CSV table of C-alpha atoms and ligand atoms in Angstrom, one decimal:
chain,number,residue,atom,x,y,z
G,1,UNK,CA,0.0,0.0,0.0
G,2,UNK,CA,2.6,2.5,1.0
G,3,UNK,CA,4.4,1.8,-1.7
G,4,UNK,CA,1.9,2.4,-4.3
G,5,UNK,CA,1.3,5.3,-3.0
G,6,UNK,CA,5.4,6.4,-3.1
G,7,UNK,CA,5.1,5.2,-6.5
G,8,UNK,CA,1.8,7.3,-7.2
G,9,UNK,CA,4.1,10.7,-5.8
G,10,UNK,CA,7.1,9.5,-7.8
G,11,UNK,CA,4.6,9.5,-11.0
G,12,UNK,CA,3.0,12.8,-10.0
G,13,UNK,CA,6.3,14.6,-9.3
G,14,UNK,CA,7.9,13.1,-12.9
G,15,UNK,CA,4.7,14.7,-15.0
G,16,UNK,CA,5.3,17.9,-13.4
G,17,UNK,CA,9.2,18.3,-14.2
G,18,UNK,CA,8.6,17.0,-17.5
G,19,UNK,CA,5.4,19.7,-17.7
G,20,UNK,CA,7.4,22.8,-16.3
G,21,UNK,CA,10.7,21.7,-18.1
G,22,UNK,CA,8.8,21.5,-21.3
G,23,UNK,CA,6.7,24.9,-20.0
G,24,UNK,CA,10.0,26.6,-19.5
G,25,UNK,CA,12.4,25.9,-22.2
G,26,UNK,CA,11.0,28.0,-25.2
G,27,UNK,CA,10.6,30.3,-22.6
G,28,UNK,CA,14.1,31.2,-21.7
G,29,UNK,CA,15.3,30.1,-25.4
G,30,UNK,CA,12.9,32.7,-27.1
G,31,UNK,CA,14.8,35.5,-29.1
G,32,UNK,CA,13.2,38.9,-29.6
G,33,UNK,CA,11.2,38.7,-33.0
G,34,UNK,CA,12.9,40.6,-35.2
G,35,UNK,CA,10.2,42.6,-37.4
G,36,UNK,CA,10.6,43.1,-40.6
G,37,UNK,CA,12.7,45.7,-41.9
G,38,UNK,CA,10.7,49.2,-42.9
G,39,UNK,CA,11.5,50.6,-45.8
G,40,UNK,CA,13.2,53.5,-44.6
G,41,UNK,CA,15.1,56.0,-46.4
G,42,UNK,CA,17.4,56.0,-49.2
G,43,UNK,CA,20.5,54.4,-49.0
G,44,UNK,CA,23.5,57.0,-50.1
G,45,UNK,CA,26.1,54.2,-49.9
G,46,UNK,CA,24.4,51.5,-51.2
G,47,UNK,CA,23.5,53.6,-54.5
G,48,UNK,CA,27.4,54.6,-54.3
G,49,UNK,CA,28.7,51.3,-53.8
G,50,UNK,CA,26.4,49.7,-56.6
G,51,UNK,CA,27.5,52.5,-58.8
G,52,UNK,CA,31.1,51.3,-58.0
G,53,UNK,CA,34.6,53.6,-58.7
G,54,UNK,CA,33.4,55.6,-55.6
G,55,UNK,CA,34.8,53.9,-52.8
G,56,UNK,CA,37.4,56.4,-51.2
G,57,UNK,CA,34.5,58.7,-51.0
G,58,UNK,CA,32.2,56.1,-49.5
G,59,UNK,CA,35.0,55.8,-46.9
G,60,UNK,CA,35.0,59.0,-46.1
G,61,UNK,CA,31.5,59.8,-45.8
G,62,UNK,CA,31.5,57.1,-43.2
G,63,UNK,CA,34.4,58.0,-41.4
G,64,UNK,CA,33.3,61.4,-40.9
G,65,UNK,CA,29.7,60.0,-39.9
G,66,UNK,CA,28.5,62.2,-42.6
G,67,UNK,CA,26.9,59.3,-43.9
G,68,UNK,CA,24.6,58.6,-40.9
G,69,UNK,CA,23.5,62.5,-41.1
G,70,UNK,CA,22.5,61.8,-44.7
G,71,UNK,CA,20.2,58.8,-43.6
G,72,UNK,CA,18.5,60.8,-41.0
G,73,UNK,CA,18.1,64.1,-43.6
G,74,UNK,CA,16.5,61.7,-46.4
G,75,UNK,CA,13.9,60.4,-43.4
G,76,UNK,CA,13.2,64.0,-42.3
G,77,UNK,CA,13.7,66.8,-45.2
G,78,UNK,CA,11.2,67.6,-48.1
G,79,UNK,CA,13.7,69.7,-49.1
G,80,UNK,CA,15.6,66.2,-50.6
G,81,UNK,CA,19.6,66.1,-51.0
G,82,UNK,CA,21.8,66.8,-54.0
G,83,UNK,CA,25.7,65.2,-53.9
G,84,UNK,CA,28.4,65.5,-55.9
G,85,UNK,CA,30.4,62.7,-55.8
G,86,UNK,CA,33.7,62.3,-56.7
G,87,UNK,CA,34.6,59.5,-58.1
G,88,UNK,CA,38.5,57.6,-57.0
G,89,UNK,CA,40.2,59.0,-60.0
G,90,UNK,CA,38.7,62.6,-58.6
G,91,UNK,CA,40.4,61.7,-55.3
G,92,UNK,CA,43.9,60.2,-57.3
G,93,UNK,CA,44.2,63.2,-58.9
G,94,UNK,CA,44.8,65.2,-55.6
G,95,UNK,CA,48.4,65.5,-54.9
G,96,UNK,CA,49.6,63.1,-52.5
G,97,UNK,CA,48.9,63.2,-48.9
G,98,UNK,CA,45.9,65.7,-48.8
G,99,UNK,CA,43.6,63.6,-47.2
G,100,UNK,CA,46.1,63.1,-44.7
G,101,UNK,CA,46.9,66.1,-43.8
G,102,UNK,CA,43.2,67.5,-43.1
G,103,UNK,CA,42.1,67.3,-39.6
G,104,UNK,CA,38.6,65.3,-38.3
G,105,UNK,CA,37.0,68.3,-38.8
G,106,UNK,CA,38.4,69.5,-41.9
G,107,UNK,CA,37.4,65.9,-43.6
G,108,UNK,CA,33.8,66.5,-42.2
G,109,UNK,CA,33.9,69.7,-44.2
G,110,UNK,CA,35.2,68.6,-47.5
G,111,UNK,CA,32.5,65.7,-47.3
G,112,UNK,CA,29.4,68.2,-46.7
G,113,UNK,CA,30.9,70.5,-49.3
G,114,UNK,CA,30.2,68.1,-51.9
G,115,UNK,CA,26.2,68.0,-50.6
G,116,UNK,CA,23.3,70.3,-51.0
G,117,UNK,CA,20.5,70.3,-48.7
G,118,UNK,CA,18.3,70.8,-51.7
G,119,UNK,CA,17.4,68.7,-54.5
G,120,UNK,CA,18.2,69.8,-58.1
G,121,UNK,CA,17.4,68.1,-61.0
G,122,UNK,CA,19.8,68.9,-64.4
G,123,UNK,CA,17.3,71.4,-65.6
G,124,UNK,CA,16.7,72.8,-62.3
G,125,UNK,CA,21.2,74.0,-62.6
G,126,UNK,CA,19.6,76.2,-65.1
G,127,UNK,CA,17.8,78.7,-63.1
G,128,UNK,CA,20.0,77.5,-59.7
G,129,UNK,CA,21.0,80.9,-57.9
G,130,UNK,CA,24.7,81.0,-56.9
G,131,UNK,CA,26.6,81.0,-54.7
G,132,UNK,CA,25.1,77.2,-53.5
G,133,UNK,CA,24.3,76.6,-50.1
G,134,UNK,CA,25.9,73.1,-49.3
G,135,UNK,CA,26.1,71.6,-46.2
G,136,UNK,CA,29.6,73.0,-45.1
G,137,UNK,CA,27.8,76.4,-44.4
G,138,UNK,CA,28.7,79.5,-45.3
G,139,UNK,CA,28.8,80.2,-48.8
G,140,UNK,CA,30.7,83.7,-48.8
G,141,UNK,CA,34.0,84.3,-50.7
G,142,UNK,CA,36.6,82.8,-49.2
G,143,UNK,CA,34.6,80.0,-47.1
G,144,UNK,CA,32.5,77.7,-48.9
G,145,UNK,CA,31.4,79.4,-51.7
G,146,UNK,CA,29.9,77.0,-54.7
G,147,UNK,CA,28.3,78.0,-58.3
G,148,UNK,CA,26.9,76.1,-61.4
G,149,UNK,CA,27.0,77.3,-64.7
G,150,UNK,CA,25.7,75.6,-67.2
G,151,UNK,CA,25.4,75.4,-71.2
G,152,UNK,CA,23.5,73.1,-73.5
G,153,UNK,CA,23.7,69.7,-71.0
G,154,UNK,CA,26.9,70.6,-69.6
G,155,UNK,CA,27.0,71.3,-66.1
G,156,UNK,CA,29.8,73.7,-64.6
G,157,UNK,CA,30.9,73.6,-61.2
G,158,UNK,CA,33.3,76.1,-59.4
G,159,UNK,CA,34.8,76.3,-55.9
G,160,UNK,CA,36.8,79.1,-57.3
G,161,UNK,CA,39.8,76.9,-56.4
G,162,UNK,CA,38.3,73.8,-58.5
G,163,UNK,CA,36.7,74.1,-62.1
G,164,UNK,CA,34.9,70.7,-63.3
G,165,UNK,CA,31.6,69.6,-64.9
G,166,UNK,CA,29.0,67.0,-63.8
G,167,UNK,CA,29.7,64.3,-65.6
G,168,UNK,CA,27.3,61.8,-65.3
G,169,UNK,CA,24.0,61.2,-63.3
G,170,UNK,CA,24.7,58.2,-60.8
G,171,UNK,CA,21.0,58.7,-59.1
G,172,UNK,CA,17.8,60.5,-59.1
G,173,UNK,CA,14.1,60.3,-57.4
G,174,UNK,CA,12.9,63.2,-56.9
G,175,UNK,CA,14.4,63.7,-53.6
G,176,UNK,CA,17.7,62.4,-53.6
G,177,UNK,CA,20.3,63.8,-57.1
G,178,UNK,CA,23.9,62.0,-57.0
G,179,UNK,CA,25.9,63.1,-59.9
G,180,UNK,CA,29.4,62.1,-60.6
G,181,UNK,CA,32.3,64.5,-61.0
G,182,UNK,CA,35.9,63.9,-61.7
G,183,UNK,CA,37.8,66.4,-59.6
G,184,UNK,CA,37.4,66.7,-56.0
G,185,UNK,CA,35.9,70.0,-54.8
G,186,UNK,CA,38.4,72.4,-52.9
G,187,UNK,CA,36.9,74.9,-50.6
G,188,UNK,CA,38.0,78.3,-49.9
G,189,UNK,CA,38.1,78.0,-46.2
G,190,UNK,CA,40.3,74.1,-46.2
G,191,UNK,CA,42.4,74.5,-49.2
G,192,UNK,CA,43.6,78.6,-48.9
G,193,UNK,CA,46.6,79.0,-51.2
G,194,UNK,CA,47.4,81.6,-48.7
G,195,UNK,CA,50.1,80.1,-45.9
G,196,UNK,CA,47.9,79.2,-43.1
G,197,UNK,CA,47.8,80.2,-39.6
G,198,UNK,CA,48.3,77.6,-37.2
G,199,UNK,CA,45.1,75.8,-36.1
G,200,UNK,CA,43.9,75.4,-33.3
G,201,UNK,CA,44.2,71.5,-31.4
G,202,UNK,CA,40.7,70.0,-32.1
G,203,UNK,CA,38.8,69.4,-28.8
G,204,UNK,CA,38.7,65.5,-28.1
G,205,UNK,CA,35.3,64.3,-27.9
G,206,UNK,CA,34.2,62.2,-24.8
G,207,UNK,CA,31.5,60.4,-26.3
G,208,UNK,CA,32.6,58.3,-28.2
G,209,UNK,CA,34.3,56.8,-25.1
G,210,UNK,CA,31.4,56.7,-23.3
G,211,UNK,CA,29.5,55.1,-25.5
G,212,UNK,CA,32.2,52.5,-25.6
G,213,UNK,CA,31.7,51.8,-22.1
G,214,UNK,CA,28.0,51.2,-21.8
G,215,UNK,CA,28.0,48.5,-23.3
G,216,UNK,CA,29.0,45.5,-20.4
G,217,UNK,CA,26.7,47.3,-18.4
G,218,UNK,CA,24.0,46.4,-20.7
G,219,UNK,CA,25.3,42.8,-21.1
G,220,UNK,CA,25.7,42.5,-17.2
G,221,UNK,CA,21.8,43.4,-17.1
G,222,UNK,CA,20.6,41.2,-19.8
G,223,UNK,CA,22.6,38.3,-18.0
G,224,UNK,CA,20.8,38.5,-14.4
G,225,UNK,CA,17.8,38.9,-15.9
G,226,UNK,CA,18.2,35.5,-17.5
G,227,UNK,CA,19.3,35.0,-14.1
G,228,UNK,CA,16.5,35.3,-11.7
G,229,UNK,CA,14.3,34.6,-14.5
G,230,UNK,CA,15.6,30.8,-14.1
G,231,UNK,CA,15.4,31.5,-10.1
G,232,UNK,CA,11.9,32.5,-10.4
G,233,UNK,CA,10.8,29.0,-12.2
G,234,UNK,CA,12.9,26.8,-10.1
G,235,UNK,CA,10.6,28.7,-6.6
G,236,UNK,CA,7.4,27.5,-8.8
G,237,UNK,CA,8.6,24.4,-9.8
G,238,UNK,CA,9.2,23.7,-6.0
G,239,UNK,CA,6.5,25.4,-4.6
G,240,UNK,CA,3.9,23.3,-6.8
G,241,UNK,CA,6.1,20.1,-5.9
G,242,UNK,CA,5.6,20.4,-2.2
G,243,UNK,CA,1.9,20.9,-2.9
G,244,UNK,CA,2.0,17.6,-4.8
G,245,UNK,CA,4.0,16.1,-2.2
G,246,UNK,CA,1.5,17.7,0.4
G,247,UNK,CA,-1.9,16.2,-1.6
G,248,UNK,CA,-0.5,12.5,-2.2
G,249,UNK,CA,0.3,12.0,1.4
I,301,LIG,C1,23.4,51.0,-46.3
I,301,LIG,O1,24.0,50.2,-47.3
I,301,LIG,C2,25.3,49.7,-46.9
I,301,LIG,C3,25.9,49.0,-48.0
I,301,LIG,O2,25.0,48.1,-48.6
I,301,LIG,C4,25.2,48.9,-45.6
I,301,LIG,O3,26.4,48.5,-45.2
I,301,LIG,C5,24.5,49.7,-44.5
I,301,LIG,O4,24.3,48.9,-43.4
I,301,LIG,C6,23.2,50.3,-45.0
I,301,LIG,N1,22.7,51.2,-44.0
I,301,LIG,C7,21.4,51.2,-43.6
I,301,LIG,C8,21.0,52.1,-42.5
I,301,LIG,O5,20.6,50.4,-44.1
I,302,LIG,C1,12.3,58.1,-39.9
I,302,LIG,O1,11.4,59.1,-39.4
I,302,LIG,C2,10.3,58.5,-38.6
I,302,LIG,C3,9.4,59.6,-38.2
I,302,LIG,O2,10.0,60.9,-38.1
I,302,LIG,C4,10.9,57.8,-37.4
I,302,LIG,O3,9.9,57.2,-36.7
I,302,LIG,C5,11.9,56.7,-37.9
I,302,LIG,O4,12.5,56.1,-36.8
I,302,LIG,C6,12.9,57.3,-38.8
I,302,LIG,N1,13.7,56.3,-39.4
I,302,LIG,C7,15.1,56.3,-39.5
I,302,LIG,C8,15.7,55.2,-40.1
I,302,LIG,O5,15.7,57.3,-39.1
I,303,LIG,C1,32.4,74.8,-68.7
I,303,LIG,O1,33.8,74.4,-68.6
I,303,LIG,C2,34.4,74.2,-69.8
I,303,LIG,C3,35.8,73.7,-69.6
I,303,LIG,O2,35.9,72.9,-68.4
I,303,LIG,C4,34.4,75.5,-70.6
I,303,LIG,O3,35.0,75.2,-71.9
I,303,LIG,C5,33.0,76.0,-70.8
I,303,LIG,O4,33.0,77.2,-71.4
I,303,LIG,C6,32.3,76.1,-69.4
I,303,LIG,N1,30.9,76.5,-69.6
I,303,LIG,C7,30.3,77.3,-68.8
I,303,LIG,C8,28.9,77.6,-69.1
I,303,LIG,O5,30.9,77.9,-67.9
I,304,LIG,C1,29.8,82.7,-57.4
I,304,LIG,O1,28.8,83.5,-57.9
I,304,LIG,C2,28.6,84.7,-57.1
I,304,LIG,C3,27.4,85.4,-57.7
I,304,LIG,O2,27.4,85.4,-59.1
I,304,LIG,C4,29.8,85.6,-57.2
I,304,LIG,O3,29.7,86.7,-56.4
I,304,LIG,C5,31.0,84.7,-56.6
I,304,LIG,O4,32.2,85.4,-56.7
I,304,LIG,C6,31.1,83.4,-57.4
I,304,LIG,N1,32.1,82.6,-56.7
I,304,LIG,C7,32.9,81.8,-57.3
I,304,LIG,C8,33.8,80.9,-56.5
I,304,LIG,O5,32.9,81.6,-58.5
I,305,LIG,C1,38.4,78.3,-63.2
I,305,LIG,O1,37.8,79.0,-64.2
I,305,LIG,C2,37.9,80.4,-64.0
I,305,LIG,C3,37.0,81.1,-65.0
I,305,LIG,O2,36.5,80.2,-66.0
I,305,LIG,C4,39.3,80.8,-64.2
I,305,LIG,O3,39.4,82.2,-64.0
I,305,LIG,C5,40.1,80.1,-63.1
I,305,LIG,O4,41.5,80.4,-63.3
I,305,LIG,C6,39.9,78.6,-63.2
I,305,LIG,N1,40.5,78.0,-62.0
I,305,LIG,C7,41.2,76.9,-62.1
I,305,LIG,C8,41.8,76.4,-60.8
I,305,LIG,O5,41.3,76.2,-63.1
């Protein structure tokens, strides 16, 4: 008698481990569902990088985070975006070690001196007013000053230290222009003929850093989460045992 009834408990107790182990698994094991990805906007790089012969500007529009900004301004502006993109033979035909020798901010500038915050269609170059706002700021003489000429199809550009013409449309939609040119666009207020006066040490920037450092934090969270999550199931899994055990005697 007694031990049918131990036998009974020992039955009991076996269907509710199997029951909460099978309860609990996909519950610890279940990943975040991913949703699917929105549409979102245009992708600068992407259209670069399918284009191809862009790549040292790709490179630098990342680097200087320029390319992020661009992502946010196609998702926010009705304005739309216009680039000028030089291609690598643009960028090979600067003498050697000028990318090197800008600063962080300088490169920032050269990049967004390349953009417009506006788009332009070719026939819209026709009836542009200059000098070009672009994304570097101001446009005065001597800073970042930009103007299009144009005649028949061909599309002039000047800096006033660079003279070249679009020469080829990479992109358009209506809100997004990318055209291709073949010399790399010297501003005024980076590339001065003039000897320069020495600049001034670039303030470091802490927030990179401290992004950096956020991160374990977040994993130390996520991991006694899991943590107590497990605790939590092993009290029930006891709690309703010692019920059982409580019933069947
Ligand atoms: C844009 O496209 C590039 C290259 O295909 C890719 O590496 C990057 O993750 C994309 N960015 C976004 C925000 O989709
Ligand atoms: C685009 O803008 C919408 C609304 O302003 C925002 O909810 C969404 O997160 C943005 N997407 C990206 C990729 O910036
Ligand atoms: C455009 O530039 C070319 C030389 O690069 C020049 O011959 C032509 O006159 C220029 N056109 C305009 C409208 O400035
Ligand atoms: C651009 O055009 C404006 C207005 O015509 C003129 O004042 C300025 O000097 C020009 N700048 C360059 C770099 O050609
Ligand atoms: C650019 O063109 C202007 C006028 O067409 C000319 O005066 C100037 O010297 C040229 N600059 C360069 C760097 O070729």
């Amino acid at each position: 008698m007694e031990q049918q009834q131990q036998q009974h408990l020992f039955i009991t107790l076996s269907f509710f481990l199997v029951f909460f182990l099978h309860c609990s698994t996909p519950t610890l094991a279940q990943a975040p569902a991913l949703a699917p990805a929105p549409p979102g906007p245009t992708n600068v790089t992407k259209i670069l990088e399918k284009a191809g012969q862009f790549t040292i500007f790709i490179r630098l529009m990342k680097a200087t985070q320029v390319a992020n900004q661009l992502l946010g301004q196609l998702n926010n502006s009705n304005n739309g975006i216009t680039i000028f993109a030089p291609s690598d033979s643009a960028f090979s035909s600067l003498s050697a070690g000028t990318l090197n020798s800008l600063t962080d901010e300088q490169k920032v500038e050269l990049v967004q001196f390349h953009i417009i915050p506006t788009f332009l269609s070719s026939s819209q170059f026709q009836t542009v007013s200059n000098p070009l706002r672009t994304q570097a700021g101001d446009s005065a003489d001597g800073k970042f000053p930009l103007n299009v000429t144009t005649s028949g199809n061909s599309v002039n550009i000047t800096s006033g230290l660079t003279n070249t013409s679009v020469s080829g449309t990479i992109y358009t939609d209506g809100q997004l222009a990318v055209y291709q040119i073949d010399q790399v666009l010297k501003p005024y207020q980076i590339f001065d003929p003039r000897p320069p006066a020495p600049a001034p040490a670039p303030a470091k920037s802490k927030k990179k850093a401290a992004a950096i450092a956020e991160s374990p934090d977040d994993t130390t969270a996520d991991n006694s989460k899991a943590v107590s999550l497990t605790a939590m199931q092993n009290v029930v899994f006891w709690g309703v045992s010692a019920i059982v055990i409580a019933l069947s005697l």
